[in-house]
Tab-separated table of C-alpha atoms and ligand atoms in Angstrom:
chain	number	residue	atom	x	y	z
Y	1	MET	CA	104.645	108.941	107.795
Y	2	ARG	CA	105.217	105.202	109.018
Y	3	ILE	CA	107.872	103.684	107.116
Y	4	ALA	CA	109.073	100.324	106.449
Y	5	ILE	CA	112.069	99.055	104.453
Y	6	LEU	CA	110.931	95.446	103.720
Y	7	PRO	CA	113.242	92.725	102.348
Y	8	SER	CA	110.776	91.761	99.353
Y	9	GLU	CA	107.844	92.908	97.211
Y	10	GLN	CA	105.715	90.011	98.626
Y	11	GLU	CA	106.272	91.295	101.773
Y	12	ILE	CA	105.302	94.653	101.092
Y	13	ALA	CA	102.390	93.290	99.735
Y	14	ARG	CA	101.488	91.417	102.697
Y	15	VAL	CA	101.944	94.318	104.795
Y	16	ALA	CA	100.011	96.648	102.732
Y	17	ALA	CA	97.226	93.817	102.265
Y	18	ASP	CA	97.119	93.659	106.204
Y	19	ARG	CA	96.356	97.621	106.255
Y	20	ILE	CA	93.744	97.369	103.696
Y	21	CYS	CA	91.980	94.540	105.600
Y	22	ARG	CA	92.211	96.300	108.740
Y	23	VAL	CA	90.187	98.966	106.994
Y	24	TYR	CA	87.717	96.778	105.759
Y	25	ARG	CA	86.952	95.002	109.314
Y	26	ASP	CA	86.409	98.373	110.366
Y	27	LYS	CA	83.890	99.333	107.564
Y	28	PRO	CA	83.175	96.731	105.287
Y	29	ASP	CA	81.626	99.269	102.611
Y	30	PHE	CA	85.055	101.208	102.580
Y	31	VAL	CA	86.095	103.299	99.878
Y	32	LEU	CA	89.453	102.281	98.304
Y	33	GLY	CA	91.495	104.551	95.990
Y	34	LEU	CA	93.460	102.519	93.504
Y	35	ALA	CA	96.867	103.244	91.862
Y	36	THR	CA	98.213	101.739	88.674
Y	37	GLY	CA	101.907	100.936	87.404
Y	38	SER	CA	103.647	97.720	88.096
Y	39	SER	CA	104.443	98.513	91.941
Y	40	PRO	CA	101.006	97.804	93.409
Y	41	LEU	CA	100.738	94.551	91.342
Y	42	PRO	CA	101.588	92.325	94.216
Y	43	LEU	CA	99.469	93.917	96.335
Y	44	TYR	CA	96.595	93.449	94.180
Y	45	ALA	CA	97.439	89.616	93.753
Y	46	GLU	CA	97.565	89.270	97.539
Y	47	LEU	CA	94.200	91.091	97.868
Y	48	VAL	CA	92.662	88.513	95.124
Y	49	ARG	CA	94.200	85.649	97.258
Y	50	ARG	CA	92.785	86.593	100.488
Y	51	TYR	CA	89.505	87.265	98.424
Y	52	GLU	CA	89.647	83.794	97.355
Y	53	ALA	CA	90.506	82.362	100.757
Y	54	GLY	CA	87.244	84.281	102.129
Y	55	LEU	CA	89.191	86.865	104.459
Y	56	ILE	CA	88.074	89.883	102.584
Y	57	SER	CA	84.932	90.895	100.342
Y	58	PHE	CA	84.700	93.574	98.014
Y	59	ALA	CA	80.949	93.279	97.558
Y	60	ARG	CA	80.154	96.818	99.237
Y	61	VAL	CA	83.385	98.589	98.281
Y	62	ARG	CA	83.724	101.321	95.903
Y	63	SER	CA	86.634	101.992	94.478
Y	64	PHE	CA	88.338	105.274	92.617
Y	65	ASN	CA	91.227	105.307	90.524
Y	66	LEU	CA	93.686	107.707	90.653
Y	67	ASP	CA	94.461	108.526	86.973
Y	68	GLU	CA	93.522	107.903	83.297
Y	69	TYR	CA	95.462	108.576	80.051
Y	70	VAL	CA	93.972	110.980	77.747
Y	71	GLY	CA	94.222	109.927	73.904
Y	72	LEU	CA	93.887	106.191	74.036
Y	73	PRO	CA	91.205	104.321	72.473
Y	74	ARG	CA	88.676	103.357	75.559
Y	75	ASP	CA	89.484	99.569	75.071
Y	76	HIS	CA	93.189	100.043	74.707
Y	77	VAL	CA	94.743	97.390	77.211
Y	78	GLU	CA	96.747	100.166	78.905
Y	79	GLY	CA	94.234	102.409	79.515
Y	80	TYR	CA	93.986	102.548	83.371
Y	81	ALA	CA	90.382	101.674	84.128
Y	82	ASN	CA	91.235	98.288	82.012
Y	83	PHE	CA	94.405	97.778	83.645
Y	84	ILE	CA	92.242	98.094	87.242
Y	85	HIS	CA	89.524	95.781	86.051
Y	86	ARG	CA	92.335	93.381	84.650
Y	87	HIS	CA	94.291	92.950	87.799
Y	88	LEU	CA	91.882	93.329	90.577
Y	89	VAL	CA	88.030	94.344	90.060
Y	90	ASP	CA	87.275	91.408	87.633
Y	91	LEU	CA	88.811	88.856	89.872
Y	92	VAL	CA	86.790	89.899	93.243
Y	93	ASP	CA	83.127	90.362	94.164
Y	94	MET	CA	82.906	94.001	93.329
Y	95	PRO	CA	79.340	94.808	91.715
Y	96	GLU	CA	79.254	96.340	88.407
Y	97	GLY	CA	79.418	99.799	88.589
Y	98	ALA	CA	81.231	100.238	91.692
Y	99	ALA	CA	84.501	100.833	89.989
Y	100	HIS	CA	85.432	104.381	89.008
Y	101	GLY	CA	88.107	106.076	87.453
Y	102	PRO	CA	88.732	109.843	85.720
Y	103	ASP	CA	87.098	110.210	82.356
Y	104	GLY	CA	89.624	110.451	79.702
Y	105	TRP	CA	87.117	110.442	76.943
Y	106	CYS	CA	84.722	113.156	77.374
Y	107	GLU	CA	84.415	116.314	75.464
Y	108	ASP	CA	84.825	118.438	78.206
Y	109	LEU	CA	87.956	116.856	79.943
Y	110	GLU	CA	87.998	119.879	82.863
Y	111	ALA	CA	84.130	119.469	83.611
Y	112	GLY	CA	84.424	115.574	83.646
Y	113	ALA	CA	87.270	116.311	86.179
Y	114	ALA	CA	85.494	118.221	88.322
Y	115	ALA	CA	82.573	115.712	88.382
Y	116	TYR	CA	85.280	113.301	89.318
Y	117	ASP	CA	85.865	115.180	92.382
Y	118	GLN	CA	82.665	115.568	93.332
Y	119	ALA	CA	81.801	111.656	92.987
Y	120	ILE	CA	84.646	111.077	95.259
Y	121	ARG	CA	83.020	113.494	97.922
Y	122	ASP	CA	79.521	112.059	97.154
Y	123	ALA	CA	80.983	108.497	98.091
Y	124	GLY	CA	81.927	109.927	101.257
Y	125	GLY	CA	85.505	110.589	100.299
Y	126	ILE	CA	88.338	107.878	99.952
Y	127	ASP	CA	89.198	105.736	103.154
Y	128	ILE	CA	92.451	104.348	101.923
Y	129	GLN	CA	94.366	105.088	98.761
Y	130	VAL	CA	96.923	102.959	97.173
Y	131	LEU	CA	99.908	104.927	95.824
Y	132	GLY	CA	103.119	104.391	93.658
Y	133	ILE	CA	105.489	107.208	92.664
Y	134	GLY	CA	107.359	108.100	89.277
Y	135	SER	CA	111.068	108.523	89.015
Y	136	ASP	CA	110.184	112.412	88.679
Y	137	GLY	CA	108.281	112.174	92.245
Y	138	HIS	CA	105.044	112.348	90.694
Y	139	ILE	CA	101.821	110.624	92.547
Y	140	GLY	CA	98.937	110.060	90.267
Y	141	PHE	CA	100.061	111.739	87.262
Y	142	ASN	CA	100.391	115.138	89.342
Y	143	GLU	CA	103.983	116.250	87.727
Y	144	PRO	CA	106.534	118.681	89.186
Y	145	GLY	CA	105.688	122.431	89.502
Y	146	GLY	CA	101.739	121.857	89.857
Y	147	SER	CA	99.793	123.121	92.912
Y	148	LEU	CA	100.045	121.200	96.040
Y	149	ALA	CA	96.390	121.791	96.429
Y	150	SER	CA	95.140	121.055	92.962
Y	151	ARG	CA	91.772	119.192	92.617
Y	152	THR	CA	91.066	116.670	89.660
Y	153	HIS	CA	92.333	118.069	86.388
Y	154	VAL	CA	93.776	117.693	82.785
Y	155	GLY	CA	97.759	117.672	83.054
Y	156	VAL	CA	100.857	116.975	81.026
Y	157	LEU	CA	103.366	114.358	81.542
Y	158	THR	CA	106.740	114.982	81.451
Y	159	ASP	CA	109.291	113.277	78.984
Y	160	GLN	CA	110.809	111.489	81.836
Y	161	THR	CA	107.298	109.727	82.681
Y	162	ARG	CA	106.520	109.027	79.139
Y	163	ARG	CA	109.990	107.427	78.797
Y	164	ASP	CA	109.264	105.385	82.134
Y	165	ASN	CA	106.000	104.322	80.709
Y	166	ALA	CA	107.020	103.471	77.280
Y	167	ARG	CA	107.697	100.108	78.312
Y	168	PHE	CA	104.016	99.570	78.792
Y	169	PHE	CA	103.539	100.456	74.981
Y	170	ASP	CA	106.475	98.022	73.700
Y	171	GLY	CA	109.069	100.728	74.051
Y	172	ASP	CA	107.332	103.082	71.642
Y	173	LEU	CA	107.509	106.528	73.185
Y	174	ASP	CA	105.240	108.518	70.456
Y	175	ALA	CA	102.821	105.688	71.442
Y	176	VAL	CA	102.520	107.069	75.067
Y	177	PRO	CA	99.813	109.580	75.497
Y	178	THR	CA	101.019	113.114	76.472
Y	179	HIS	CA	98.007	114.049	78.608
Y	180	CYS	CA	96.019	112.841	81.320
Y	181	VAL	CA	93.430	113.324	83.845
Y	182	THR	CA	94.439	112.967	87.399
Y	183	GLN	CA	93.277	113.376	90.828
Y	184	GLY	CA	94.908	116.440	92.039
Y	185	LEU	CA	97.396	116.658	95.165
Y	186	GLY	CA	94.437	118.433	97.375
Y	187	THR	CA	92.008	115.429	96.229
Y	188	ILE	CA	94.658	112.718	97.321
Y	189	MET	CA	95.275	114.576	100.266
Y	190	ASP	CA	91.874	114.193	101.366
Y	191	SER	CA	91.886	110.297	101.578
Y	192	ARG	CA	91.965	109.584	105.377
Y	193	ALA	CA	94.841	107.190	104.687
Y	194	HIS	CA	97.390	105.985	102.604
Y	195	VAL	CA	99.499	102.863	101.635
Y	196	PHE	CA	102.574	103.994	99.362
Y	197	ILE	CA	104.499	101.325	97.634
Y	198	ALA	CA	108.070	101.909	95.967
Y	199	THR	CA	110.562	99.351	94.598
Y	200	GLY	CA	113.689	99.448	93.027
Y	201	GLU	CA	116.876	101.788	92.404
Y	202	GLY	CA	114.978	104.106	90.123
Y	203	LYS	CA	112.774	105.380	92.762
Y	204	ALA	CA	115.273	105.849	95.448
Y	205	GLN	CA	115.881	109.839	94.661
Y	206	ALA	CA	111.887	110.257	94.403
Y	207	VAL	CA	111.613	108.327	97.763
Y	208	ALA	CA	114.187	110.064	99.577
Y	209	GLU	CA	112.862	113.463	98.166
Y	210	MET	CA	109.485	112.467	99.400
Y	211	ILE	CA	110.368	111.495	102.624
Y	212	GLU	CA	113.545	113.529	103.816
Y	213	GLY	CA	113.530	116.899	101.395
Y	214	GLY	CA	111.302	119.869	101.859
Y	215	ILE	CA	107.548	119.797	100.897
Y	216	SER	CA	107.744	121.199	97.616
Y	217	ALA	CA	106.046	120.937	94.219
Y	218	ARG	CA	109.631	120.021	92.648
Y	219	TRP	CA	108.884	116.703	94.075
Y	220	PRO	CA	105.279	116.355	94.319
Y	221	ALA	CA	104.847	113.492	96.628
Y	222	SER	CA	106.695	115.465	99.262
Y	223	VAL	CA	103.139	116.910	100.118
Y	224	LEU	CA	102.378	113.604	102.006
Y	225	GLN	CA	104.515	114.654	104.756
Y	226	SER	CA	101.630	116.987	105.630
Y	227	HIS	CA	99.245	114.085	105.964
Y	228	PRO	CA	98.608	112.098	109.139
Y	229	ASP	CA	98.013	108.811	107.887
Y	230	VAL	CA	100.886	107.561	105.609
Y	231	LEU	CA	102.336	103.958	105.547
Y	232	VAL	CA	105.180	104.102	103.312
Y	233	LEU	CA	106.555	100.489	102.131
Y	234	ILE	CA	109.476	100.348	100.312
Y	235	ASP	CA	112.344	97.787	99.555
Y	236	GLU	CA	116.139	98.123	100.318
Y	237	ALA	CA	116.937	99.402	96.670
Y	238	ALA	CA	114.055	102.298	97.122
Y	239	ALA	CA	115.069	102.936	100.317
Y	240	SER	CA	118.790	103.150	99.220
Y	241	LYS	CA	119.187	107.072	99.032
Y	242	LEU	CA	117.264	107.659	102.605
Y	243	GLU	CA	119.793	109.282	105.035
Y	244	LEU	CA	118.152	108.009	108.217
Y	245	ALA	CA	117.118	104.342	106.943
Y	246	ASP	CA	118.744	102.889	110.016
Y	247	PHE	CA	116.434	104.973	112.440
Y	248	TYR	CA	113.330	104.261	110.322
Y	249	ARG	CA	114.215	100.313	110.616
Y	250	GLU	CA	114.447	100.895	114.641
Y	251	VAL	CA	111.130	102.761	114.790
Y	252	TRP	CA	109.384	99.932	112.548
Y	253	GLU	CA	110.834	97.407	114.729
Y	254	LYS	CA	109.600	99.269	117.812
Y	255	GLU	CA	106.052	100.460	116.271
Y	256	GLY	CA	105.714	98.691	113.073
Y	257	ALA	CA	103.294	95.922	114.314
Y	258	SER	CA	100.655	98.710	115.173
Y	259	ALA	CA	100.930	100.291	112.022
C	301	GLP	C1	102.404	105.831	86.681
C	301	GLP	C2	101.270	106.258	87.534
C	301	GLP	C3	101.202	106.276	88.943
C	301	GLP	C4	102.402	105.125	89.345
C	301	GLP	C5	103.847	105.588	88.501
C	301	GLP	C6	104.675	104.240	88.951
C	301	GLP	O1	102.893	107.113	85.916
C	301	GLP	N1	100.486	107.050	86.936
C	301	GLP	O2	100.271	106.172	89.503
C	301	GLP	O3	102.772	105.297	90.856
C	301	GLP	O4	103.199	105.155	87.020
C	301	GLP	O5	104.627	103.214	88.214
C	301	GLP	P1	105.294	101.642	88.505
C	301	GLP	O6	104.850	101.417	89.848
C	301	GLP	O7	105.010	101.194	87.252
C	301	GLP	O8	106.661	102.240	88.470
C-alpha cells in the first residue's frame, strides 16, 4: 500500500484525480470502478472539473459500480446507479450505456450478480477502482465475516452500516434497505489498481485495521494488504489510530511523487 496522509479533502481529491488521469493517459478507453458514499464526492467533482477543462475525456471509458441496494424503487434518489449518474456520469462525456452497476431489481438476484461479474471480465477487467470504507471495515458492501474470495453476490447489511447510511434517508433507519448486491472481495481484488479514500474520525479504526491489522474477514478491507497497487488517501482524522503514521508520512514525502 502507498499511504498518503493529506491535509484536506481537496488535496485527497487532487491526488486521486492525478492517479486516475495517469491511467487515462496510458489507456483512454480504461475501465473505471466507482464507489458511492460521501468520501469520493470531492474526487468526482475534481474529475468533472478536469473534464470541463479538457484534461480528461470519458468518451471511451466504461464504468462499473461497486454495489447497489436491493429493495429501493429503481428511480429512488439514493439508489447507487442514480447516485453515480448524478455525481459523475451525467456531468461528463460518457456515452449512453457505458455506465454499469449491479442489478438490484432482477427476479433472480444471484444470477444477475454472476452476470455482473462476467460483464466486468468481458470488459477486460477494471483498470482502476475507487474505494471508500464503512465504519465496520466494509468495502463495496462486503460486511464482516464474508469470504475474502467472494464474487459479486447478494449480501445482508449490518445494523452499523444501516445506521451509518440512514443519514441519506432523512435519518429514517427503517427506510434503509437490509440487502444489497455487491462486487465480492475477490472481484474487487481483480481490479488492476485501487484508489482508496477515507476521511474523518469515524473511519479511524477501520483504516487502522485495514492497514495495520491482520488480514481477516472481521475487517474486510484488510484484504487489500495483499493487492500490489493500492493508493490509500486519508486525512489526519482517519489516520489518527495508525501506529506508524509518521513512518508513512516519511515514505510518502520520499516516494509519493511517483505514486
Ligand atoms: C456505503 C458504500 C461503500 C462506501 C461506504 C462509506 O456503505 N456501500 O462503498 O465506501 O458507504 O460511505 P461514506 O463515504 O459516505 O462514509
